[in-house]
Short mmCIF file of C-alpha atoms in Angstrom, two decimals:
data_model
loop_
_atom_site.label_atom_id
_atom_site.label_comp_id
_atom_site.label_asym_id
_atom_site.label_seq_id
_atom_site.Cartn_x
_atom_site.Cartn_y
_atom_site.Cartn_z
CA UNK A 1 19.39 -3.01 20.92
CA UNK A 2 16.62 -0.31 20.20
CA UNK A 3 13.63 -0.57 22.60
CA UNK A 4 10.27 -1.50 21.53
CA UNK A 5 8.32 2.06 21.61
CA UNK A 6 10.89 3.31 18.74
CA UNK A 7 9.75 0.80 16.52
CA UNK A 8 5.69 1.65 17.55
CA UNK A 9 6.47 5.45 17.06
CA UNK A 10 7.74 4.51 13.77
CA UNK A 11 4.82 2.56 12.40
CA UNK A 12 2.67 5.43 13.79
CA UNK A 13 4.56 7.88 11.47
CA UNK A 14 4.21 5.36 8.43
CA UNK A 15 0.61 4.91 9.37
CA UNK A 16 0.32 8.73 9.53
CA UNK A 17 1.46 9.56 5.85
CA UNK A 18 -0.41 6.53 4.60
CA UNK A 19 -3.26 8.16 5.70
CA UNK A 20 -2.29 11.31 4.29
CA UNK A 21 -2.09 9.87 1.12
CA UNK A 22 -5.46 8.02 1.29
CA UNK A 23 -7.06 11.52 1.67
CA UNK A 24 -5.08 13.88 -0.56
CA UNK A 25 -4.23 11.73 -3.61
CA UNK A 26 -6.73 11.01 -6.15
CA UNK A 27 -4.49 8.76 -8.46
CA UNK A 28 -5.77 5.08 -7.96
CA UNK A 29 -1.97 3.67 -8.20
CA UNK A 30 -1.02 6.13 -5.63
CA UNK A 31 -3.92 5.12 -3.32
CA UNK A 32 -2.51 1.87 -3.39
CA UNK A 33 0.83 2.88 -2.49
CA UNK A 34 -0.60 4.44 0.64
CA UNK A 35 -2.60 1.13 1.62
CA UNK A 36 0.80 -0.63 1.22
CA UNK A 37 2.74 1.64 3.38
CA UNK A 38 -0.06 0.95 5.97
CA UNK A 39 0.01 -2.72 5.61
CA UNK A 40 3.89 -2.42 5.94
CA UNK A 41 3.63 -0.40 9.31
CA UNK A 42 1.49 -3.17 10.64
CA UNK A 43 3.72 -5.86 10.08
CA UNK A 44 6.39 -3.98 11.40
CA UNK A 45 4.69 -3.74 14.74
CA UNK A 46 4.04 -7.40 14.41
CA UNK A 47 7.49 -8.68 14.04
CA UNK A 48 8.74 -5.89 16.77
CA UNK A 49 6.10 -7.17 19.85
CA UNK A 50 7.26 -10.42 18.56
CA UNK A 51 11.00 -9.97 18.93
CA UNK A 52 10.26 -8.34 22.10
CA UNK A 53 8.00 -11.14 23.47
CA UNK A 54 10.13 -13.73 21.84
CA UNK A 55 6.80 -15.46 20.84
CA UNK A 56 6.91 -17.13 17.09
CA UNK A 57 3.46 -16.03 16.31
CA UNK A 58 3.71 -12.83 15.64
CA UNK A 59 6.37 -13.47 12.70
CA UNK A 60 3.67 -16.39 11.34
CA UNK A 61 0.83 -13.81 11.09
CA UNK A 62 3.39 -11.40 9.55
CA UNK A 63 4.32 -13.83 6.73
CA UNK A 64 0.49 -14.38 6.37
CA UNK A 65 -0.23 -10.47 6.02
CA UNK A 66 2.69 -10.40 3.50
CA UNK A 67 1.02 -13.06 1.23
CA UNK A 68 -2.60 -11.47 1.77
CA UNK A 69 -0.99 -8.19 1.09
CA UNK A 70 0.26 -9.46 -2.34
CA UNK A 71 -3.07 -10.81 -3.27
CA UNK A 72 -4.62 -7.57 -2.63
CA UNK A 73 -2.18 -5.71 -5.01
CA UNK A 74 -2.85 -8.11 -7.91
CA UNK A 75 -6.43 -7.79 -7.40
CA UNK A 76 -6.16 -3.73 -7.10
CA UNK A 77 -4.12 -3.70 -9.82
CA UNK A 78 -6.35 -5.59 -12.11
CA UNK A 79 -9.32 -3.15 -11.13
CA UNK A 80 -6.97 -0.56 -12.11
CA UNK A 81 -6.40 -1.84 -15.53
CA UNK A 82 -10.06 -2.68 -16.24
CA UNK A 83 -10.86 0.86 -15.12
CA UNK A 84 -8.24 2.47 -17.12
CA UNK A 85 -9.54 0.51 -20.02
CA UNK A 86 -13.18 1.93 -19.57
CA UNK A 87 -12.49 5.52 -18.76
CA UNK A 88 -8.74 6.10 -20.22
CA UNK A 89 -8.11 7.54 -16.78
CA UNK A 90 -6.83 6.34 -13.54
CA UNK A 91 -7.91 9.10 -11.44
CA UNK A 92 -10.93 8.03 -8.90
CA UNK A 93 -13.06 11.07 -9.43
CA UNK A 94 -13.53 10.58 -12.69
CA UNK A 95 -15.00 6.80 -12.07
CA UNK A 96 -18.36 8.13 -11.87
CA UNK A 97 -20.16 5.05 -11.74
CA UNK A 98 -19.27 1.48 -11.37
CA UNK A 99 -21.17 -0.15 -14.37
CA UNK A 100 -19.09 -1.85 -17.43
CA UNK B 1 19.33 4.07 23.60
CA UNK B 2 18.49 4.41 19.88
CA UNK B 3 20.64 2.31 17.74
CA UNK B 4 22.24 4.68 14.85
CA UNK B 5 21.29 1.77 12.34
CA UNK B 6 17.84 2.06 13.41
CA UNK B 7 17.81 5.89 12.76
CA UNK B 8 19.59 5.62 9.15
CA UNK B 9 16.85 3.20 8.06
CA UNK B 10 14.16 4.73 9.53
CA UNK B 11 15.25 7.96 7.72
CA UNK B 12 15.52 5.37 4.21
CA UNK B 13 11.99 4.17 4.86
CA UNK B 14 10.04 7.36 5.75
CA UNK B 15 11.71 9.44 3.25
CA UNK B 16 11.09 7.22 0.44
CA UNK B 17 7.59 6.45 1.69
CA UNK B 18 6.92 10.39 1.35
CA UNK B 19 8.48 10.10 -1.78
CA UNK B 20 6.48 7.33 -3.48
CA UNK B 21 3.44 9.51 -2.51
CA UNK B 22 4.82 13.21 -3.72
CA UNK B 23 7.06 12.37 -6.74
CA UNK B 24 5.59 14.05 -9.84
CA UNK B 25 6.05 10.63 -12.22
CA UNK B 26 4.35 7.80 -11.09
CA UNK B 27 7.19 5.32 -12.03
CA UNK B 28 9.71 7.27 -9.56
CA UNK B 29 6.85 6.67 -6.98
CA UNK B 30 6.78 3.07 -7.93
CA UNK B 31 10.85 2.88 -7.16
CA UNK B 32 10.68 4.74 -3.86
CA UNK B 33 8.04 2.30 -2.99
CA UNK B 34 10.29 -0.65 -3.51
CA UNK B 35 12.83 1.44 -1.39
CA UNK B 36 10.85 1.85 1.38
CA UNK B 37 9.72 -1.90 1.31
CA UNK B 38 13.39 -2.62 1.54
CA UNK B 39 13.85 -0.42 4.37
CA UNK B 40 10.95 -2.57 6.24
CA UNK B 41 12.74 -5.52 5.27
CA UNK B 42 15.98 -3.97 7.09
CA UNK B 43 14.12 -3.54 10.34
CA UNK B 44 13.26 -6.79 10.13
CA UNK B 45 16.68 -8.05 10.13
CA UNK B 46 17.36 -5.59 13.16
CA UNK B 47 14.78 -7.76 14.72
CA UNK B 48 16.55 -10.40 14.20
CA UNK B 49 13.62 -12.00 12.08
CA UNK B 50 15.83 -13.10 8.78
CA UNK B 51 13.22 -15.24 7.68
CA UNK B 52 10.59 -12.73 7.49
CA UNK B 53 12.99 -10.27 5.96
CA UNK B 54 13.71 -12.45 3.09
CA UNK B 55 10.09 -13.11 2.18
CA UNK B 56 9.24 -9.45 2.04
CA UNK B 57 12.10 -8.70 -0.07
CA UNK B 58 10.79 -11.79 -2.52
CA UNK B 59 7.22 -10.75 -1.88
CA UNK B 60 7.33 -7.08 -1.99
CA UNK B 61 10.35 -5.91 -3.59
CA UNK B 62 10.25 -8.72 -6.43
CA UNK B 63 6.85 -9.40 -6.98
CA UNK B 64 4.74 -6.20 -5.99
CA UNK B 65 7.18 -3.54 -7.07
CA UNK B 66 7.49 -4.91 -10.73
CA UNK B 67 3.86 -5.67 -10.97
CA UNK B 68 3.45 -1.94 -9.98
CA UNK B 69 6.01 -1.00 -12.57
CA UNK B 70 4.47 -2.88 -15.23
CA UNK B 71 0.86 -1.35 -14.63
CA UNK B 72 2.19 2.18 -14.90
CA UNK B 73 4.02 1.30 -17.82
CA UNK B 74 0.70 -0.30 -19.41
CA UNK B 75 -1.14 2.84 -18.35
CA UNK B 76 -1.01 6.14 -20.91
CA UNK B 77 1.70 8.15 -19.81
CA UNK B 78 -0.55 11.21 -19.87
CA UNK B 79 -2.75 9.89 -17.58
CA UNK B 80 -0.45 9.87 -14.79
CA UNK B 81 0.63 13.40 -14.85
CA UNK B 82 -2.99 14.99 -14.28
CA UNK B 83 -3.14 15.76 -10.69
CA UNK B 84 -6.28 17.37 -9.54
CA UNK B 85 -5.79 17.86 -6.06
CA UNK B 86 -6.90 21.36 -4.78
CA UNK B 87 -4.55 23.21 -2.07
CA UNK B 88 -7.12 23.01 0.19
CA UNK B 89 -7.37 19.04 0.49
CA UNK B 90 -3.66 19.02 0.93
CA UNK B 91 -3.15 20.93 3.66
CA UNK B 92 -6.51 19.21 5.25
CA UNK B 93 -4.60 16.16 4.64
CA UNK B 94 -1.40 17.40 6.37
CA UNK B 95 -3.17 18.55 9.24
CA UNK B 96 -5.20 15.49 9.46
CA UNK B 97 -1.62 13.46 9.40
CA UNK B 98 -0.29 15.62 12.25
CA UNK B 99 -3.09 15.27 14.60
CA UNK B 100 -2.86 11.67 13.87
CA UNK B 101 0.84 11.42 14.50
CA UNK B 102 0.81 13.73 17.59
CA UNK B 103 -2.38 12.04 19.51
CA UNK B 104 -1.52 8.56 18.94
CA UNK B 105 2.41 8.94 19.20
CA UNK B 106 1.31 10.72 22.69
CA UNK B 107 -0.76 7.81 23.68
CA UNK B 108 2.05 5.15 22.96
CA UNK B 109 4.64 7.77 24.99
CA UNK B 110 2.53 8.16 28.17
CA UNK B 111 1.46 4.14 27.77
CA UNK B 112 3.22 1.43 29.60
CA UNK B 113 5.32 0.63 26.21
CA UNK B 114 7.58 3.35 27.32
CA UNK B 115 8.66 2.25 30.49
CA UNK B 116 11.24 -0.27 30.29
CA UNK B 117 9.87 -3.06 31.61
CA UNK B 118 7.49 -4.14 29.21
CA UNK B 119 9.17 -7.17 26.95
CA UNK B 120 12.57 -7.53 26.97
CA UNK B 121 14.30 -6.87 23.84
CA UNK B 122 17.41 -8.81 24.67
CA UNK B 123 14.97 -11.90 24.63
CA UNK B 124 16.48 -14.57 22.78
CA UNK B 125 15.76 -14.63 18.97
CA UNK B 126 13.32 -16.61 17.74
CA UNK B 127 14.35 -19.69 15.29
CA UNK B 128 13.09 -19.87 12.37
CA UNK B 129 12.36 -23.71 12.59
CA UNK B 130 9.73 -22.52 15.17
CA UNK B 131 8.02 -20.29 12.72
CA UNK B 132 7.83 -23.55 10.19
CA UNK B 133 6.80 -25.79 13.20
CA UNK B 134 3.86 -23.18 14.09
CA UNK B 135 2.84 -23.04 10.30
CA UNK B 136 2.52 -27.12 9.48
CA UNK B 137 0.85 -27.98 12.89
CA UNK B 138 -1.30 -25.40 14.56
CA UNK B 139 -1.96 -22.83 11.76
CA UNK B 140 -1.86 -25.54 8.62
CA UNK B 141 -5.36 -24.78 7.92
CA UNK B 142 -4.84 -21.03 7.78
CA UNK B 143 -1.70 -21.94 5.52
CA UNK B 144 -3.87 -23.92 3.12
CA UNK B 145 -6.83 -21.35 2.94
CA UNK B 146 -4.04 -18.66 2.68
CA UNK B 147 -2.65 -20.61 -0.43
CA UNK B 148 -6.10 -21.16 -1.89
CA UNK B 149 -6.81 -17.29 -1.29
CA UNK B 150 -3.73 -16.48 -3.02
CA UNK B 151 -4.28 -18.64 -5.84
CA UNK B 152 -8.03 -17.49 -6.64
CA UNK B 153 -6.69 -13.99 -6.09
CA UNK B 154 -4.19 -13.95 -8.84
CA UNK B 155 -6.84 -16.01 -10.97
CA UNK B 156 -9.28 -13.42 -10.61
CA UNK B 157 -6.81 -10.63 -11.40
CA UNK B 158 -5.96 -12.34 -14.47
CA UNK B 159 -9.53 -12.91 -15.51
CA UNK B 160 -10.58 -9.43 -14.20
CA UNK B 161 -7.60 -7.50 -16.51
CA UNK B 162 -8.21 -9.94 -19.59
CA UNK B 163 -9.12 -8.18 -22.88
CA UNK B 164 -12.65 -8.86 -23.81
CA UNK B 165 -12.64 -8.74 -27.43
CA UNK B 166 -16.42 -9.48 -27.67
CA UNK B 167 -17.65 -6.79 -25.28
CA UNK B 168 -15.18 -4.33 -27.11
CA UNK B 169 -16.64 -5.49 -30.96
CA UNK B 170 -20.19 -5.15 -29.04
CA UNK B 171 -19.26 -1.34 -27.77
CA UNK B 172 -17.93 -0.26 -31.59
#
């Protein structure tokens, strides 16, 4: 049985990768990928603590978090598609203004 | 003691997370992200939470990955190849990532999480009926709000991405 600390360290690594993606990448879809990686690291922590403390609320929160992340991806991709239609580009530096 | 299965799944998850950000073609990145999410579901199984693992596979690997892949296919291929990242920003990002990893990791290693008295990995696994009970009693308002939020977000996304013919004709 793996100790809690290894799960925490693994999610630190995943959050660091996500931060790297958000800082370096200018492609809107890739920035969404980085956000997903960070959200999953948070879910992993919730489940690991829930398992170690034998508490069902961590799993309930993880389920809520997964559903919210799905809604966020749907809205994010909708925004990317409409931005692509307006600018013919999905590079965030090309989105100079937010007017339609 | 680290489980060898844990190490294998960790390598798979972290490796495909890096590939999803660094692959040249966005479509391979989307597939690598799906594999990374599958790895996270594997951790949920290792943590004896099969219900959350199945939910993760259904939502992330099933819905989100397919949504991302369809969006990538809708966007013109040429736009996906333009990588305008300068070397300076990339090295700054790597340095930031390493600083974050080392500093936060060091904090956790010296913290009370690392002495083996915190939590109990051999605690009895949570029965999924307990999750259902919590969701339908104490958290039922949150569950209803969540359902409405999800429906609103998906309808909003559909309305956002809808082709507005009138506006386009006006612009022409």
